[in-house]
Amino acid sequence: MRAALPLAMLMSLGLSGCGLSTGSEPPGDTRHPARSISDYDERLWAQRPQVELRYTVAPDLATATGDVSVRFTPDAPTCELVFRAWPNNPPMGRTGSSLTVTTASVDGAPVVPNVQAAGAHTGAPGTLVELPLSRCLAPGQSVRAGLGFELRLGRNSSERVGHDPDTGTAWFGSAFPLLSWVRGHGWTRDPAEPVYGETATSEAFTLTALDVTVPTGLQVAGVGRRVSQISGSTPGTTVHRFQADAVRDVTVSVGRYQISETGVNGVRVHLAVPSSGTKAAAAEWTAALSTSIDKLVGTFGPFPYADLWATVVPGHSGGWEFPGAVQLGDRAGPAVLVAHELAHQYFHGLVGNNQARDPWLDESFATLGEAVVLGEKYAYRLPDIRPQLRGQLGRPMSHWARHGGRPLYNEAVYQQGGAVLTELRAELGPAFDANLRGYLVDNAHRVAAPADLAAAFTDQPLVLARLREYGALPEG
């Protein structure tokens, strides 16, 4: 998520805007970086969840109904299933968005879900959905869960779920019950926080089918590969189907969009802009996407996804990241926003993290990605950080909800983290990039923790010492 810019730029451009040890596979050789996406995919969990997701969007784009089917095989014993309903968190709830679970089943038998608030917006359904199991699962045993739901899209929302009647567009990300299991850890239950930002955590899963049924004539942007477009069972509707081998979240955009496709460094870039136009021309967005991909690949390694879906969203002043897809605010300029969100394809998309507990693991590195793309022209500077925020880099989202909210969170995590990492990269040169590429390969398609980042830099004591100094790693 792109939030505040460096302090030096705040007067000229306003933008508004994430670990756990997982599994027992041995670490790879960090001196052998990825050469292609297949090097990342070698790390895929063979028993990762299998997800089928379906939406039917109303003609006015204000609501949708949906259902999700998940085949889940845990790597540890469990006696329940836990899903998260993130459209009910405070920032999205305030815009009028919500997700209500209407039906639930386990292996075809109906069950009554236990829905808990877990930080939900006042009056909204809960963010934590638990399904009881008739028998506990042992590691390696599989179960299939199904949930039906209703989705409300806030009008002119500045969040990742919303719709704009004037442009005839809708966008909805993290807008389904999301399985919250993490290998080697179990269920994550961190409550939603009132701070504007992400708190989602999930394993990478195979999206066996994403079916989006819309009124015929409307365009759909999704994730992964578009595999078919057929007439729906209801006259006047069309079903758009997508598939993806490994994603940890999903976003969809529907409406009066113009969608173009460009090839960049082996990536199929699908750009969706409202037919009514955008403040920046489509060519400017395409140029920014192309430049960012080229420069990020040159530094971090192969782009993690063969397809990238980018949607320009009316009313947004920031951006939101999803694996293989981004939402980009129309009120912001393309260059910085695109650089940040595309860096998230590596940090949060490819290598996940618990965004509630360790937001610096993706936001600080995405800010580093900005510096890479922009030639460090807008690099954050440590002298600009308030002294009381020094050493607060590793704080969880719950801390910022109690201490200063979004402004201090921006400064402590985005600005301070970006500054620390940019300085380290400048001091160490190619060695920093080599270790970082090793971190990406070793933790590809996993949920990483600060300890995993430290393990990737064990031969770089300066990095470990500096990150401890700024509170990103524990002492010792």
Short mmCIF file of N, CA and C in Angstrom, two decimals, residues 65-143:
data_model
loop_
_atom_site.label_atom_id
_atom_site.label_comp_id
_atom_site.label_asym_id
_atom_site.label_seq_id
_atom_site.Cartn_x
_atom_site.Cartn_y
_atom_site.Cartn_z
N THR A 65 -22.99 -10.80 -4.82
CA THR A 65 -23.08 -12.02 -4.03
C THR A 65 -21.94 -12.93 -4.46
N GLY A 66 -21.54 -13.81 -3.56
CA GLY A 66 -20.42 -14.67 -3.90
C GLY A 66 -20.40 -15.93 -3.09
N ASP A 67 -19.56 -16.83 -3.48
CA ASP A 67 -19.29 -18.03 -2.68
C ASP A 67 -17.86 -18.47 -2.94
N VAL A 68 -17.26 -19.06 -1.91
CA VAL A 68 -15.89 -19.54 -2.00
C VAL A 68 -15.85 -20.97 -1.49
N SER A 69 -15.11 -21.80 -2.20
CA SER A 69 -14.89 -23.19 -1.81
C SER A 69 -13.39 -23.38 -1.62
N VAL A 70 -13.00 -23.93 -0.46
CA VAL A 70 -11.58 -24.08 -0.13
C VAL A 70 -11.29 -25.52 0.27
N ARG A 71 -10.37 -26.15 -0.44
CA ARG A 71 -9.86 -27.46 -0.02
C ARG A 71 -8.59 -27.20 0.78
N PHE A 72 -8.59 -27.62 2.04
CA PHE A 72 -7.52 -27.26 2.98
C PHE A 72 -6.91 -28.50 3.59
N THR A 73 -5.59 -28.56 3.59
CA THR A 73 -4.84 -29.67 4.18
C THR A 73 -3.82 -29.09 5.15
N PRO A 74 -4.09 -29.10 6.44
CA PRO A 74 -3.18 -28.46 7.40
C PRO A 74 -1.89 -29.24 7.60
N ASP A 75 -0.87 -28.55 8.06
CA ASP A 75 0.39 -29.20 8.40
C ASP A 75 0.53 -29.37 9.91
N ALA A 76 -0.54 -29.11 10.65
CA ALA A 76 -0.57 -29.29 12.10
C ALA A 76 -2.02 -29.61 12.49
N PRO A 77 -2.26 -30.21 13.65
CA PRO A 77 -3.63 -30.54 14.05
C PRO A 77 -4.50 -29.29 14.19
N THR A 78 -5.76 -29.40 13.83
CA THR A 78 -6.70 -28.31 14.04
C THR A 78 -8.10 -28.88 14.19
N CYS A 79 -8.92 -28.21 14.99
CA CYS A 79 -10.30 -28.64 15.24
C CYS A 79 -11.31 -27.63 14.74
N GLU A 80 -10.86 -26.65 13.95
CA GLU A 80 -11.74 -25.63 13.40
C GLU A 80 -11.09 -25.03 12.17
N LEU A 81 -11.84 -24.22 11.44
CA LEU A 81 -11.33 -23.46 10.31
C LEU A 81 -11.56 -21.99 10.61
N VAL A 82 -10.63 -21.14 10.22
CA VAL A 82 -10.73 -19.72 10.52
C VAL A 82 -10.55 -18.92 9.24
N PHE A 83 -11.49 -18.02 9.00
CA PHE A 83 -11.46 -17.13 7.83
C PHE A 83 -11.53 -15.69 8.32
N ARG A 84 -11.04 -14.77 7.49
CA ARG A 84 -11.14 -13.35 7.81
C ARG A 84 -12.01 -12.63 6.79
N ALA A 85 -12.84 -11.70 7.28
CA ALA A 85 -13.73 -10.90 6.44
C ALA A 85 -13.27 -9.44 6.53
N TRP A 86 -12.25 -9.11 5.75
CA TRP A 86 -11.60 -7.81 5.91
C TRP A 86 -12.44 -6.61 5.48
N PRO A 87 -13.44 -6.72 4.59
CA PRO A 87 -14.25 -5.53 4.31
C PRO A 87 -14.99 -4.98 5.52
N ASN A 88 -14.98 -5.73 6.64
CA ASN A 88 -15.65 -5.25 7.85
C ASN A 88 -14.70 -4.50 8.79
N ASN A 89 -13.46 -4.28 8.37
CA ASN A 89 -12.55 -3.55 9.26
C ASN A 89 -12.94 -2.08 9.32
N PRO A 90 -12.45 -1.33 10.30
CA PRO A 90 -12.92 0.06 10.46
C PRO A 90 -12.71 0.96 9.25
N PRO A 91 -11.53 0.99 8.61
CA PRO A 91 -11.40 1.89 7.46
C PRO A 91 -12.37 1.58 6.33
N MET A 92 -12.60 0.30 6.02
CA MET A 92 -13.54 -0.03 4.95
C MET A 92 -14.98 0.13 5.41
N GLY A 93 -15.24 -0.24 6.67
CA GLY A 93 -16.60 -0.07 7.18
C GLY A 93 -17.06 1.36 7.17
N ARG A 94 -16.15 2.29 7.42
CA ARG A 94 -16.52 3.70 7.42
C ARG A 94 -16.95 4.18 6.04
N THR A 95 -16.52 3.51 4.98
CA THR A 95 -16.90 3.91 3.63
C THR A 95 -18.23 3.29 3.18
N GLY A 96 -18.81 2.42 4.03
CA GLY A 96 -20.07 1.77 3.68
C GLY A 96 -19.92 0.38 3.11
N SER A 97 -18.70 -0.14 3.06
CA SER A 97 -18.48 -1.50 2.57
C SER A 97 -18.66 -2.51 3.70
N SER A 98 -19.05 -3.73 3.33
CA SER A 98 -19.18 -4.79 4.32
C SER A 98 -19.26 -6.14 3.62
N LEU A 99 -18.99 -7.20 4.36
CA LEU A 99 -19.12 -8.57 3.89
C LEU A 99 -19.88 -9.37 4.94
N THR A 100 -20.98 -10.00 4.52
CA THR A 100 -21.80 -10.80 5.42
C THR A 100 -21.81 -12.24 4.96
N VAL A 101 -21.38 -13.16 5.82
CA VAL A 101 -21.44 -14.59 5.51
C VAL A 101 -22.89 -15.05 5.63
N THR A 102 -23.40 -15.68 4.58
CA THR A 102 -24.80 -16.10 4.55
C THR A 102 -24.98 -17.59 4.72
N THR A 103 -24.03 -18.38 4.26
CA THR A 103 -24.10 -19.84 4.39
C THR A 103 -22.71 -20.37 4.66
N ALA A 104 -22.65 -21.56 5.28
CA ALA A 104 -21.35 -22.20 5.52
C ALA A 104 -21.54 -23.70 5.56
N SER A 105 -20.54 -24.42 5.08
CA SER A 105 -20.60 -25.87 5.09
C SER A 105 -19.19 -26.43 5.21
N VAL A 106 -19.10 -27.64 5.73
CA VAL A 106 -17.84 -28.37 5.81
C VAL A 106 -18.08 -29.76 5.25
N ASP A 107 -17.35 -30.10 4.21
CA ASP A 107 -17.52 -31.37 3.49
C ASP A 107 -18.98 -31.61 3.11
N GLY A 108 -19.63 -30.53 2.67
CA GLY A 108 -21.00 -30.60 2.18
C GLY A 108 -22.08 -30.52 3.24
N ALA A 109 -21.74 -30.59 4.52
CA ALA A 109 -22.73 -30.52 5.59
C ALA A 109 -22.83 -29.10 6.13
N PRO A 110 -24.04 -28.53 6.24
CA PRO A 110 -24.18 -27.17 6.75
C PRO A 110 -23.64 -27.03 8.17
N VAL A 111 -23.00 -25.90 8.45
CA VAL A 111 -22.53 -25.58 9.79
C VAL A 111 -22.91 -24.14 10.10
N VAL A 112 -22.95 -23.83 11.40
CA VAL A 112 -23.25 -22.46 11.83
C VAL A 112 -21.93 -21.77 12.15
N PRO A 113 -21.58 -20.73 11.39
CA PRO A 113 -20.31 -20.06 11.65
C PRO A 113 -20.35 -19.25 12.94
N ASN A 114 -19.22 -19.17 13.59
CA ASN A 114 -19.06 -18.31 14.75
C ASN A 114 -18.34 -17.05 14.30
N VAL A 115 -19.08 -15.96 14.23
CA VAL A 115 -18.54 -14.70 13.72
C VAL A 115 -18.22 -13.78 14.91
N GLN A 116 -16.97 -13.36 14.99
CA GLN A 116 -16.53 -12.49 16.07
C GLN A 116 -16.10 -11.14 15.52
N ALA A 117 -16.32 -10.10 16.31
CA ALA A 117 -16.00 -8.74 15.86
C ALA A 117 -14.54 -8.60 15.51
N ALA A 118 -13.65 -8.97 16.42
CA ALA A 118 -12.20 -8.89 16.20
C ALA A 118 -11.80 -7.58 15.56
N GLY A 119 -12.26 -6.48 16.14
CA GLY A 119 -11.89 -5.15 15.66
C GLY A 119 -12.75 -4.60 14.55
N ALA A 120 -13.89 -5.20 14.27
CA ALA A 120 -14.75 -4.76 13.17
C ALA A 120 -15.26 -3.34 13.40
N HIS A 121 -15.62 -2.69 12.30
CA HIS A 121 -16.26 -1.38 12.36
C HIS A 121 -17.57 -1.49 13.12
N THR A 122 -17.91 -0.48 13.88
CA THR A 122 -19.14 -0.49 14.66
C THR A 122 -20.34 -0.73 13.76
N GLY A 123 -21.13 -1.75 14.09
CA GLY A 123 -22.32 -2.07 13.31
C GLY A 123 -22.08 -2.99 12.15
N ALA A 124 -20.81 -3.26 11.82
CA ALA A 124 -20.50 -4.17 10.72
C ALA A 124 -20.40 -5.59 11.22
N PRO A 125 -20.61 -6.58 10.36
CA PRO A 125 -20.35 -7.96 10.76
C PRO A 125 -18.89 -8.11 11.18
N GLY A 126 -18.59 -9.19 11.88
CA GLY A 126 -17.24 -9.37 12.39
C GLY A 126 -16.21 -9.64 11.31
N THR A 127 -14.94 -9.53 11.69
CA THR A 127 -13.85 -9.81 10.77
C THR A 127 -13.32 -11.23 10.92
N LEU A 128 -13.73 -11.95 11.97
CA LEU A 128 -13.22 -13.28 12.26
C LEU A 128 -14.36 -14.28 12.16
N VAL A 129 -14.21 -15.27 11.26
CA VAL A 129 -15.27 -16.26 11.00
C VAL A 129 -14.70 -17.65 11.26
N GLU A 130 -15.25 -18.35 12.25
CA GLU A 130 -14.78 -19.68 12.61
C GLU A 130 -15.82 -20.72 12.22
N LEU A 131 -15.37 -21.80 11.60
CA LEU A 131 -16.25 -22.92 11.26
C LEU A 131 -15.86 -24.13 12.10
N PRO A 132 -16.79 -24.70 12.84
CA PRO A 132 -16.45 -25.88 13.65
C PRO A 132 -16.30 -27.11 12.77
N LEU A 133 -15.45 -28.03 13.20
CA LEU A 133 -15.26 -29.30 12.51
C LEU A 133 -15.86 -30.41 13.35
N SER A 134 -16.51 -31.36 12.69
CA SER A 134 -17.11 -32.50 13.41
C SER A 134 -16.04 -33.41 14.00
N ARG A 135 -14.86 -33.36 13.41
CA ARG A 135 -13.71 -34.11 13.93
C ARG A 135 -12.45 -33.30 13.68
N CYS A 136 -11.51 -33.42 14.59
CA CYS A 136 -10.25 -32.69 14.42
C CYS A 136 -9.46 -33.29 13.26
N LEU A 137 -8.72 -32.42 12.58
CA LEU A 137 -7.88 -32.87 11.47
C LEU A 137 -6.47 -33.10 11.96
N ALA A 138 -5.89 -34.20 11.52
CA ALA A 138 -4.47 -34.45 11.74
C ALA A 138 -3.68 -33.85 10.58
N PRO A 139 -2.40 -33.60 10.74
CA PRO A 139 -1.60 -33.09 9.63
C PRO A 139 -1.72 -34.01 8.41
N GLY A 140 -1.97 -33.40 7.25
CA GLY A 140 -2.10 -34.16 6.02
C GLY A 140 -3.52 -34.58 5.68
N GLN A 141 -4.45 -34.44 6.63
CA GLN A 141 -5.85 -34.75 6.32
C GLN A 141 -6.51 -33.53 5.69
N SER A 142 -7.38 -33.77 4.70
CA SER A 142 -7.98 -32.67 3.95
C SER A 142 -9.45 -32.49 4.31
N VAL A 143 -9.93 -31.28 4.10
CA VAL A 143 -11.33 -30.94 4.31
C VAL A 143 -11.70 -29.88 3.29
#
